[in-house]
């Protein structure tokens, strides 16, 4: 049964056509649990929208059991019709091997298709693939280009990646001033990673006049927003450079909003 399902889905993947962005379709706000920006998506009718929402429910276990097979079938169907959200979600499942054999090279191809259809989240994910080298060659220049494309398409999470690439000089000439601009815009949107790096810029005087007070404030704000590196930064220095102890919850745990995810690179794929 599973083998038959894989074959059907793979057949759908290789038969997905490249649709022109000039196709006359209606743009509506994204509806789903992973929305973080004011993205818009193209759909043709309510049946497709309901099918997409069903796929999301099966993928995330919303009011039902998680069922990757049912999610895959629905995403593959919509992807074949040219729905960029579904192409992006399908790429995410293939990239992680959820209900189907992992294939990062194919995931990269699908992200590119969705990017060409104007879907900012897919452009961001494609930038991530090039940054990490997943699914093909590592290319920081292309990572920067697709991150810029994602931003132009309205996906504001790309602000942090662009700031980081300019901060480090990956794929672009190192430019602290430009990095600060991106981080500042991200911090205004309460993006934890942008806020953290903006704090580091103020603490070190990178691209902005050194301001220890402002730097501390921003790092602490990033910790409250949930950035793991910001929390570690504070905990490592609490006895040395922080006059006031960390605020604790009723159980005595610092920063109840903090939830550790990983000690690795704080970039995350926004697959779904």
mmCIF file of C-alpha atoms in Angstrom:
data_model
loop_
_atom_site.group_PDB
_atom_site.id
_atom_site.type_symbol
_atom_site.label_atom_id
_atom_site.label_comp_id
_atom_site.label_asym_id
_atom_site.label_seq_id
_atom_site.Cartn_x
_atom_site.Cartn_y
_atom_site.Cartn_z
ATOM 1 C CA UNK A 1 0.000 0.000 0.000
ATOM 2 C CA UNK A 2 2.743 2.428 0.981
ATOM 3 C CA UNK A 3 4.750 1.544 -2.114
ATOM 4 C CA UNK A 4 1.729 2.326 -4.300
ATOM 5 C CA UNK A 5 1.245 5.638 -2.492
ATOM 6 C CA UNK A 6 4.902 6.600 -2.997
ATOM 7 C CA UNK A 7 4.671 5.823 -6.703
ATOM 8 C CA UNK A 8 1.517 7.903 -7.104
ATOM 9 C CA UNK A 9 3.047 10.859 -5.283
ATOM 10 C CA UNK A 10 6.316 10.621 -7.186
ATOM 11 C CA UNK A 11 4.375 10.511 -10.447
ATOM 12 C CA UNK A 12 2.588 13.692 -9.381
ATOM 13 C CA UNK A 13 5.877 15.363 -8.451
ATOM 14 C CA UNK A 14 7.491 14.749 -11.797
ATOM 15 C CA UNK A 15 4.368 15.856 -13.634
ATOM 16 C CA UNK A 16 4.020 19.190 -11.838
ATOM 17 C CA UNK A 17 4.033 21.862 -14.480
ATOM 18 C CA UNK A 18 5.583 25.298 -14.327
ATOM 19 C CA UNK A 19 2.723 27.745 -14.239
ATOM 20 C CA UNK A 20 2.997 31.348 -15.355
ATOM 21 C CA UNK A 21 2.577 33.976 -12.671
ATOM 22 C CA UNK A 22 0.258 35.753 -15.098
ATOM 23 C CA UNK A 23 -2.423 33.094 -14.561
ATOM 24 C CA UNK A 24 -5.672 34.823 -13.617
ATOM 25 C CA UNK A 25 -6.417 33.728 -10.083
ATOM 26 C CA UNK A 26 -7.635 35.303 -6.886
ATOM 27 C CA UNK A 27 -5.215 36.304 -4.119
ATOM 28 C CA UNK A 28 -6.333 35.723 -0.516
ATOM 29 C CA UNK A 29 -4.573 35.783 2.858
ATOM 30 C CA UNK A 30 -2.955 32.507 3.956
ATOM 31 C CA UNK A 31 -4.952 30.586 6.530
ATOM 32 C CA UNK A 32 -2.939 28.149 8.597
ATOM 33 C CA UNK A 33 -1.049 27.605 11.864
ATOM 34 C CA UNK A 34 2.388 28.644 10.599
ATOM 35 C CA UNK A 35 1.516 32.162 9.365
ATOM 36 C CA UNK A 36 4.044 34.782 10.470
ATOM 37 C CA UNK A 37 3.814 37.371 7.698
ATOM 38 C CA UNK A 38 1.172 39.007 5.530
ATOM 39 C CA UNK A 39 1.724 36.574 2.691
ATOM 40 C CA UNK A 40 -0.892 36.143 0.009
ATOM 41 C CA UNK A 41 -1.438 33.014 -2.002
ATOM 42 C CA UNK A 42 -3.132 32.183 -5.267
ATOM 43 C CA UNK A 43 -6.095 29.836 -5.264
ATOM 44 C CA UNK A 44 -8.799 29.230 -7.828
ATOM 45 C CA UNK A 45 -11.785 28.124 -5.754
ATOM 46 C CA UNK A 46 -13.000 27.152 -2.289
ATOM 47 C CA UNK A 47 -12.605 23.405 -2.952
ATOM 48 C CA UNK A 48 -8.849 23.846 -3.373
ATOM 49 C CA UNK A 49 -8.729 25.957 -0.230
ATOM 50 C CA UNK A 50 -10.582 23.341 1.814
ATOM 51 C CA UNK A 51 -8.298 20.631 0.432
ATOM 52 C CA UNK A 52 -5.263 22.668 1.488
ATOM 53 C CA UNK A 53 -6.661 23.152 4.999
ATOM 54 C CA UNK A 54 -7.369 19.435 5.262
ATOM 55 C CA UNK A 55 -3.772 18.694 4.276
ATOM 56 C CA UNK A 56 -2.526 21.091 6.956
ATOM 57 C CA UNK A 57 -4.694 19.402 9.578
ATOM 58 C CA UNK A 58 -3.350 15.956 8.688
ATOM 59 C CA UNK A 59 0.201 17.282 8.639
ATOM 60 C CA UNK A 60 0.015 18.977 12.034
ATOM 61 C CA UNK A 61 -2.588 16.804 13.771
ATOM 62 C CA UNK A 62 -5.111 19.635 14.147
ATOM 63 C CA UNK A 63 -8.393 18.158 15.431
ATOM 64 C CA UNK A 64 -7.323 14.804 14.011
ATOM 65 C CA UNK A 65 -4.454 12.310 14.141
ATOM 66 C CA UNK A 66 -1.295 13.112 12.219
ATOM 67 C CA UNK A 67 -1.478 11.313 8.883
ATOM 68 C CA UNK A 68 1.392 12.111 6.522
ATOM 69 C CA UNK A 69 -0.018 9.918 3.763
ATOM 70 C CA UNK A 70 -3.278 11.868 3.574
ATOM 71 C CA UNK A 71 -1.407 15.171 3.777
ATOM 72 C CA UNK A 72 0.928 14.114 0.958
ATOM 73 C CA UNK A 73 -1.886 13.076 -1.362
ATOM 74 C CA UNK A 74 -3.640 16.419 -0.906
ATOM 75 C CA UNK A 75 -0.515 18.534 -1.231
ATOM 76 C CA UNK A 76 0.535 16.591 -4.345
ATOM 77 C CA UNK A 77 -2.898 17.132 -5.914
ATOM 78 C CA UNK A 78 -2.800 20.895 -5.266
ATOM 79 C CA UNK A 79 0.848 21.152 -6.303
ATOM 80 C CA UNK A 80 -0.023 19.657 -9.662
ATOM 81 C CA UNK A 81 -2.605 22.452 -10.044
ATOM 82 C CA UNK A 82 0.114 25.029 -9.381
ATOM 83 C CA UNK A 83 -0.714 26.079 -5.812
ATOM 84 C CA UNK A 84 2.584 27.520 -4.450
ATOM 85 C CA UNK A 85 1.711 26.896 -0.785
ATOM 86 C CA UNK A 86 1.202 23.215 -1.466
ATOM 87 C CA UNK A 87 4.382 22.957 -3.539
ATOM 88 C CA UNK A 88 6.243 24.531 -0.618
ATOM 89 C CA UNK A 89 4.658 22.212 1.945
ATOM 90 C CA UNK A 90 5.299 19.180 -0.244
ATOM 91 C CA UNK A 91 8.930 20.223 -0.550
ATOM 92 C CA UNK A 92 9.139 20.497 3.225
ATOM 93 C CA UNK A 93 7.785 16.980 3.728
ATOM 94 C CA UNK A 94 10.166 15.549 1.131
ATOM 95 C CA UNK A 95 13.093 17.457 2.617
ATOM 96 C CA UNK A 96 12.399 15.968 6.056
ATOM 97 C CA UNK A 97 11.237 12.557 4.868
ATOM 98 C CA UNK A 98 7.766 12.834 6.382
ATOM 99 C CA UNK A 99 5.709 9.960 5.001
ATOM 100 C CA UNK A 100 7.920 9.689 1.943
ATOM 101 C CA UNK A 101 11.618 8.875 1.349
ATOM 102 C CA UNK A 102 13.799 11.909 2.019
ATOM 103 C CA UNK A 103 15.024 13.662 -1.128
ATOM 104 C CA UNK A 104 16.561 17.083 -0.521
ATOM 105 C CA UNK A 105 17.512 17.575 -4.169
ATOM 106 C CA UNK A 106 13.876 17.187 -5.201
ATOM 107 C CA UNK A 107 12.825 19.476 -2.354
ATOM 108 C CA UNK A 108 15.150 22.177 -3.677
ATOM 109 C CA UNK A 109 13.575 21.861 -7.139
ATOM 110 C CA UNK A 110 10.090 22.238 -5.680
ATOM 111 C CA UNK A 111 11.055 25.263 -3.590
ATOM 112 C CA UNK A 112 12.359 26.887 -6.761
ATOM 113 C CA UNK A 113 9.051 26.240 -8.541
ATOM 114 C CA UNK A 114 7.082 27.814 -5.707
ATOM 115 C CA UNK A 115 9.524 30.724 -5.609
ATOM 116 C CA UNK A 116 8.949 31.376 -9.313
ATOM 117 C CA UNK A 117 5.232 31.540 -8.532
ATOM 118 C CA UNK A 118 5.947 34.418 -6.149
ATOM 119 C CA UNK A 119 5.710 32.569 -2.829
ATOM 120 C CA UNK A 120 8.055 34.277 -0.380
ATOM 121 C CA UNK A 121 8.234 31.441 2.134
ATOM 122 C CA UNK A 122 9.482 29.111 -0.601
ATOM 123 C CA UNK A 123 12.101 31.653 -1.674
ATOM 124 C CA UNK A 124 13.290 31.811 1.932
ATOM 125 C CA UNK A 125 13.467 28.024 2.133
ATOM 126 C CA UNK A 126 15.408 27.924 -1.120
ATOM 127 C CA UNK A 127 17.823 30.484 0.332
ATOM 128 C CA UNK A 128 18.215 28.157 3.317
ATOM 129 C CA UNK A 129 18.997 25.212 1.039
ATOM 130 C CA UNK A 130 21.744 27.188 -0.680
ATOM 131 C CA UNK A 131 23.100 28.481 2.630
ATOM 132 C CA UNK A 132 23.373 25.009 4.159
ATOM 133 C CA UNK A 133 24.201 23.109 0.977
ATOM 134 C CA UNK A 134 21.233 20.771 1.383
ATOM 135 C CA UNK A 135 20.034 19.235 -1.867
ATOM 136 C CA UNK A 136 23.002 20.514 -3.862
ATOM 137 C CA UNK A 137 25.959 22.872 -3.790
ATOM 138 C CA UNK A 138 26.414 25.414 -1.010
ATOM 139 C CA UNK A 139 26.232 28.917 -2.470
ATOM 140 C CA UNK A 140 26.060 31.941 -0.163
ATOM 141 C CA UNK A 141 25.594 34.329 -3.087
ATOM 142 C CA UNK A 142 22.458 32.513 -4.222
ATOM 143 C CA UNK A 143 21.328 32.331 -0.612
ATOM 144 C CA UNK A 144 21.534 36.125 -0.418
ATOM 145 C CA UNK A 145 19.759 36.519 -3.757
ATOM 146 C CA UNK A 146 16.844 34.286 -2.803
ATOM 147 C CA UNK A 147 16.604 35.858 0.646
ATOM 148 C CA UNK A 148 16.291 39.236 -1.095
ATOM 149 C CA UNK A 149 13.644 37.746 -3.391
ATOM 150 C CA UNK A 150 11.743 36.436 -0.367
ATOM 151 C CA UNK A 151 11.785 39.894 1.186
ATOM 152 C CA UNK A 152 10.547 41.485 -2.040
ATOM 153 C CA UNK A 153 7.749 38.912 -2.074
ATOM 154 C CA UNK A 154 6.677 40.044 1.376
ATOM 155 C CA UNK A 155 8.234 37.354 3.554
ATOM 156 C CA UNK A 156 9.736 39.415 6.360
ATOM 157 C CA UNK A 157 11.538 36.538 8.073
ATOM 158 C CA UNK A 158 14.172 37.073 5.383
ATOM 159 C CA UNK A 159 15.216 40.278 7.164
ATOM 160 C CA UNK A 160 17.202 38.253 9.668
ATOM 161 C CA UNK A 161 18.936 36.116 7.071
ATOM 162 C CA UNK A 162 19.936 39.173 5.033
ATOM 163 C CA UNK A 163 21.171 40.889 8.172
ATOM 164 C CA UNK A 164 23.169 37.820 9.177
ATOM 165 C CA UNK A 165 24.757 37.374 5.752
ATOM 166 C CA UNK A 166 25.838 41.020 5.715
ATOM 167 C CA UNK A 167 27.024 40.783 9.332
ATOM 168 C CA UNK A 168 29.214 37.783 8.511
ATOM 169 C CA UNK A 169 30.094 38.721 4.938
ATOM 170 C CA UNK A 170 28.711 35.472 3.521
ATOM 171 C CA UNK A 171 27.894 35.804 -0.189
ATOM 172 C CA UNK A 172 28.143 39.590 0.045
ATOM 173 C CA UNK A 173 30.736 42.136 1.092
ATOM 174 C CA UNK A 174 30.675 42.439 4.866
ATOM 175 C CA UNK A 175 28.567 45.482 5.707
ATOM 176 C CA UNK A 176 27.714 46.115 9.354
ATOM 177 C CA UNK A 177 25.691 49.239 8.539
ATOM 178 C CA UNK A 178 23.398 47.318 6.201
ATOM 179 C CA UNK A 179 23.199 44.445 8.674
ATOM 180 C CA UNK A 180 22.000 46.873 11.349
ATOM 181 C CA UNK A 181 19.312 48.158 8.967
ATOM 182 C CA UNK A 182 17.968 44.653 8.404
ATOM 183 C CA UNK A 183 18.189 43.703 12.084
ATOM 184 C CA UNK A 184 16.445 46.922 13.101
ATOM 185 C CA UNK A 185 13.525 46.258 10.759
ATOM 186 C CA UNK A 186 13.310 42.695 12.030
ATOM 187 C CA UNK A 187 13.436 43.836 15.659
ATOM 188 C CA UNK A 188 10.578 46.246 14.983
ATOM 189 C CA UNK A 189 8.575 43.184 13.930
ATOM 190 C CA UNK A 190 9.568 41.422 17.178
ATOM 191 C CA UNK A 191 11.751 38.859 15.447
ATOM 192 C CA UNK A 192 13.814 37.243 18.182
ATOM 193 C CA UNK A 193 16.952 36.539 16.116
ATOM 194 C CA UNK A 194 17.046 40.015 14.574
ATOM 195 C CA UNK A 195 16.612 41.542 18.017
ATOM 196 C CA UNK A 196 19.456 39.450 19.427
ATOM 197 C CA UNK A 197 21.919 40.351 16.678
ATOM 198 C CA UNK A 198 20.935 44.008 16.857
ATOM 199 C CA UNK A 199 21.795 43.824 20.552
ATOM 200 C CA UNK A 200 25.207 42.345 19.710
ATOM 201 C CA UNK A 201 25.793 45.184 17.241
ATOM 202 C CA UNK A 202 25.109 47.767 19.945
ATOM 203 C CA UNK A 203 27.265 45.919 22.475
ATOM 204 C CA UNK A 204 30.196 45.713 20.058
ATOM 205 C CA UNK A 205 29.701 48.951 18.143
ATOM 206 C CA UNK A 206 29.255 47.154 14.810
ATOM 207 C CA UNK A 207 27.549 49.428 12.282
ATOM 208 C CA UNK A 208 26.178 51.585 15.071
ATOM 209 C CA UNK A 209 27.558 53.686 17.918
ATOM 210 C CA UNK A 210 28.434 51.448 20.859
ATOM 211 C CA UNK A 211 25.732 51.539 23.521
ATOM 212 C CA UNK A 212 26.002 48.931 26.296
ATOM 213 C CA UNK A 213 22.669 49.859 27.865
ATOM 214 C CA UNK A 214 20.792 49.516 24.586
ATOM 215 C CA UNK A 215 22.642 46.306 23.749
ATOM 216 C CA UNK A 216 21.695 44.699 27.073
ATOM 217 C CA UNK A 217 18.087 45.754 26.652
ATOM 218 C CA UNK A 218 17.851 44.229 23.190
ATOM 219 C CA UNK A 219 19.528 40.956 24.176
ATOM 220 C CA UNK A 220 17.168 40.593 27.128
ATOM 221 C CA UNK A 221 14.203 41.349 24.870
ATOM 222 C CA UNK A 222 15.395 38.675 22.437
ATOM 223 C CA UNK A 223 15.572 36.184 25.315
ATOM 224 C CA UNK A 224 11.993 36.959 26.301
ATOM 225 C CA UNK A 225 10.973 36.496 22.665
ATOM 226 C CA UNK A 226 12.499 33.005 22.819
ATOM 227 C CA UNK A 227 15.958 33.232 21.266
ATOM 228 C CA UNK A 228 18.088 30.455 22.777
ATOM 229 C CA UNK A 229 21.418 32.181 22.047
ATOM 230 C CA UNK A 230 20.234 35.327 23.843
ATOM 231 C CA UNK A 231 19.307 33.322 26.936
ATOM 232 C CA UNK A 232 22.678 31.563 26.952
ATOM 233 C CA UNK A 233 24.411 34.915 26.476
ATOM 234 C CA UNK A 234 22.645 36.312 29.542
ATOM 235 C CA UNK A 235 23.120 33.240 31.729
ATOM 236 C CA UNK A 236 26.842 33.142 30.979
ATOM 237 C CA UNK A 237 27.234 36.788 32.012
ATOM 238 C CA UNK A 238 24.627 37.258 34.734
ATOM 239 C CA UNK A 239 27.176 37.288 37.566
ATOM 240 C CA UNK A 240 29.725 39.399 35.704
ATOM 241 C CA UNK A 241 27.945 42.180 33.821
ATOM 242 C CA UNK A 242 24.267 42.150 34.823
ATOM 243 C CA UNK A 243 23.444 44.040 37.996
ATOM 244 C CA UNK A 244 19.867 42.783 38.299
ATOM 245 C CA UNK A 245 19.091 39.047 38.539
ATOM 246 C CA UNK A 246 16.979 37.444 35.844
ATOM 247 C CA UNK A 247 13.231 37.590 36.329
ATOM 248 C CA UNK A 248 11.902 34.182 37.329
ATOM 249 C CA UNK A 249 8.515 32.517 37.100
ATOM 250 C CA UNK A 250 6.721 31.082 40.143
ATOM 251 C CA UNK A 251 8.799 27.903 39.976
ATOM 252 C CA UNK A 252 12.026 29.887 39.933
ATOM 253 C CA UNK A 253 12.821 29.239 36.277
ATOM 254 C CA UNK A 254 14.344 32.157 34.355
ATOM 255 C CA UNK A 255 12.452 33.523 31.372
ATOM 256 C CA UNK A 256 9.333 31.351 31.198
ATOM 257 C CA UNK A 257 8.826 32.364 27.568
ATOM 258 C CA UNK A 258 12.105 30.724 26.603
ATOM 259 C CA UNK A 259 11.851 27.316 24.932
ATOM 260 C CA UNK A 260 15.097 25.632 23.918
ATOM 261 C CA UNK A 261 15.007 24.230 20.403
ATOM 262 C CA UNK A 262 18.582 23.767 19.330
ATOM 263 C CA UNK A 263 22.108 24.892 19.991
ATOM 264 C CA UNK A 264 22.726 24.920 16.249
ATOM 265 C CA UNK A 265 22.268 27.658 13.675
ATOM 266 C CA UNK A 266 19.147 29.613 14.565
ATOM 267 C CA UNK A 267 17.960 29.735 10.936
ATOM 268 C CA UNK A 268 14.890 27.529 10.583
ATOM 269 C CA UNK A 269 13.051 26.257 7.545
ATOM 270 C CA UNK A 270 9.547 27.683 7.307
ATOM 271 C CA UNK A 271 8.157 24.695 5.474
ATOM 272 C CA UNK A 272 4.526 24.766 6.333
#
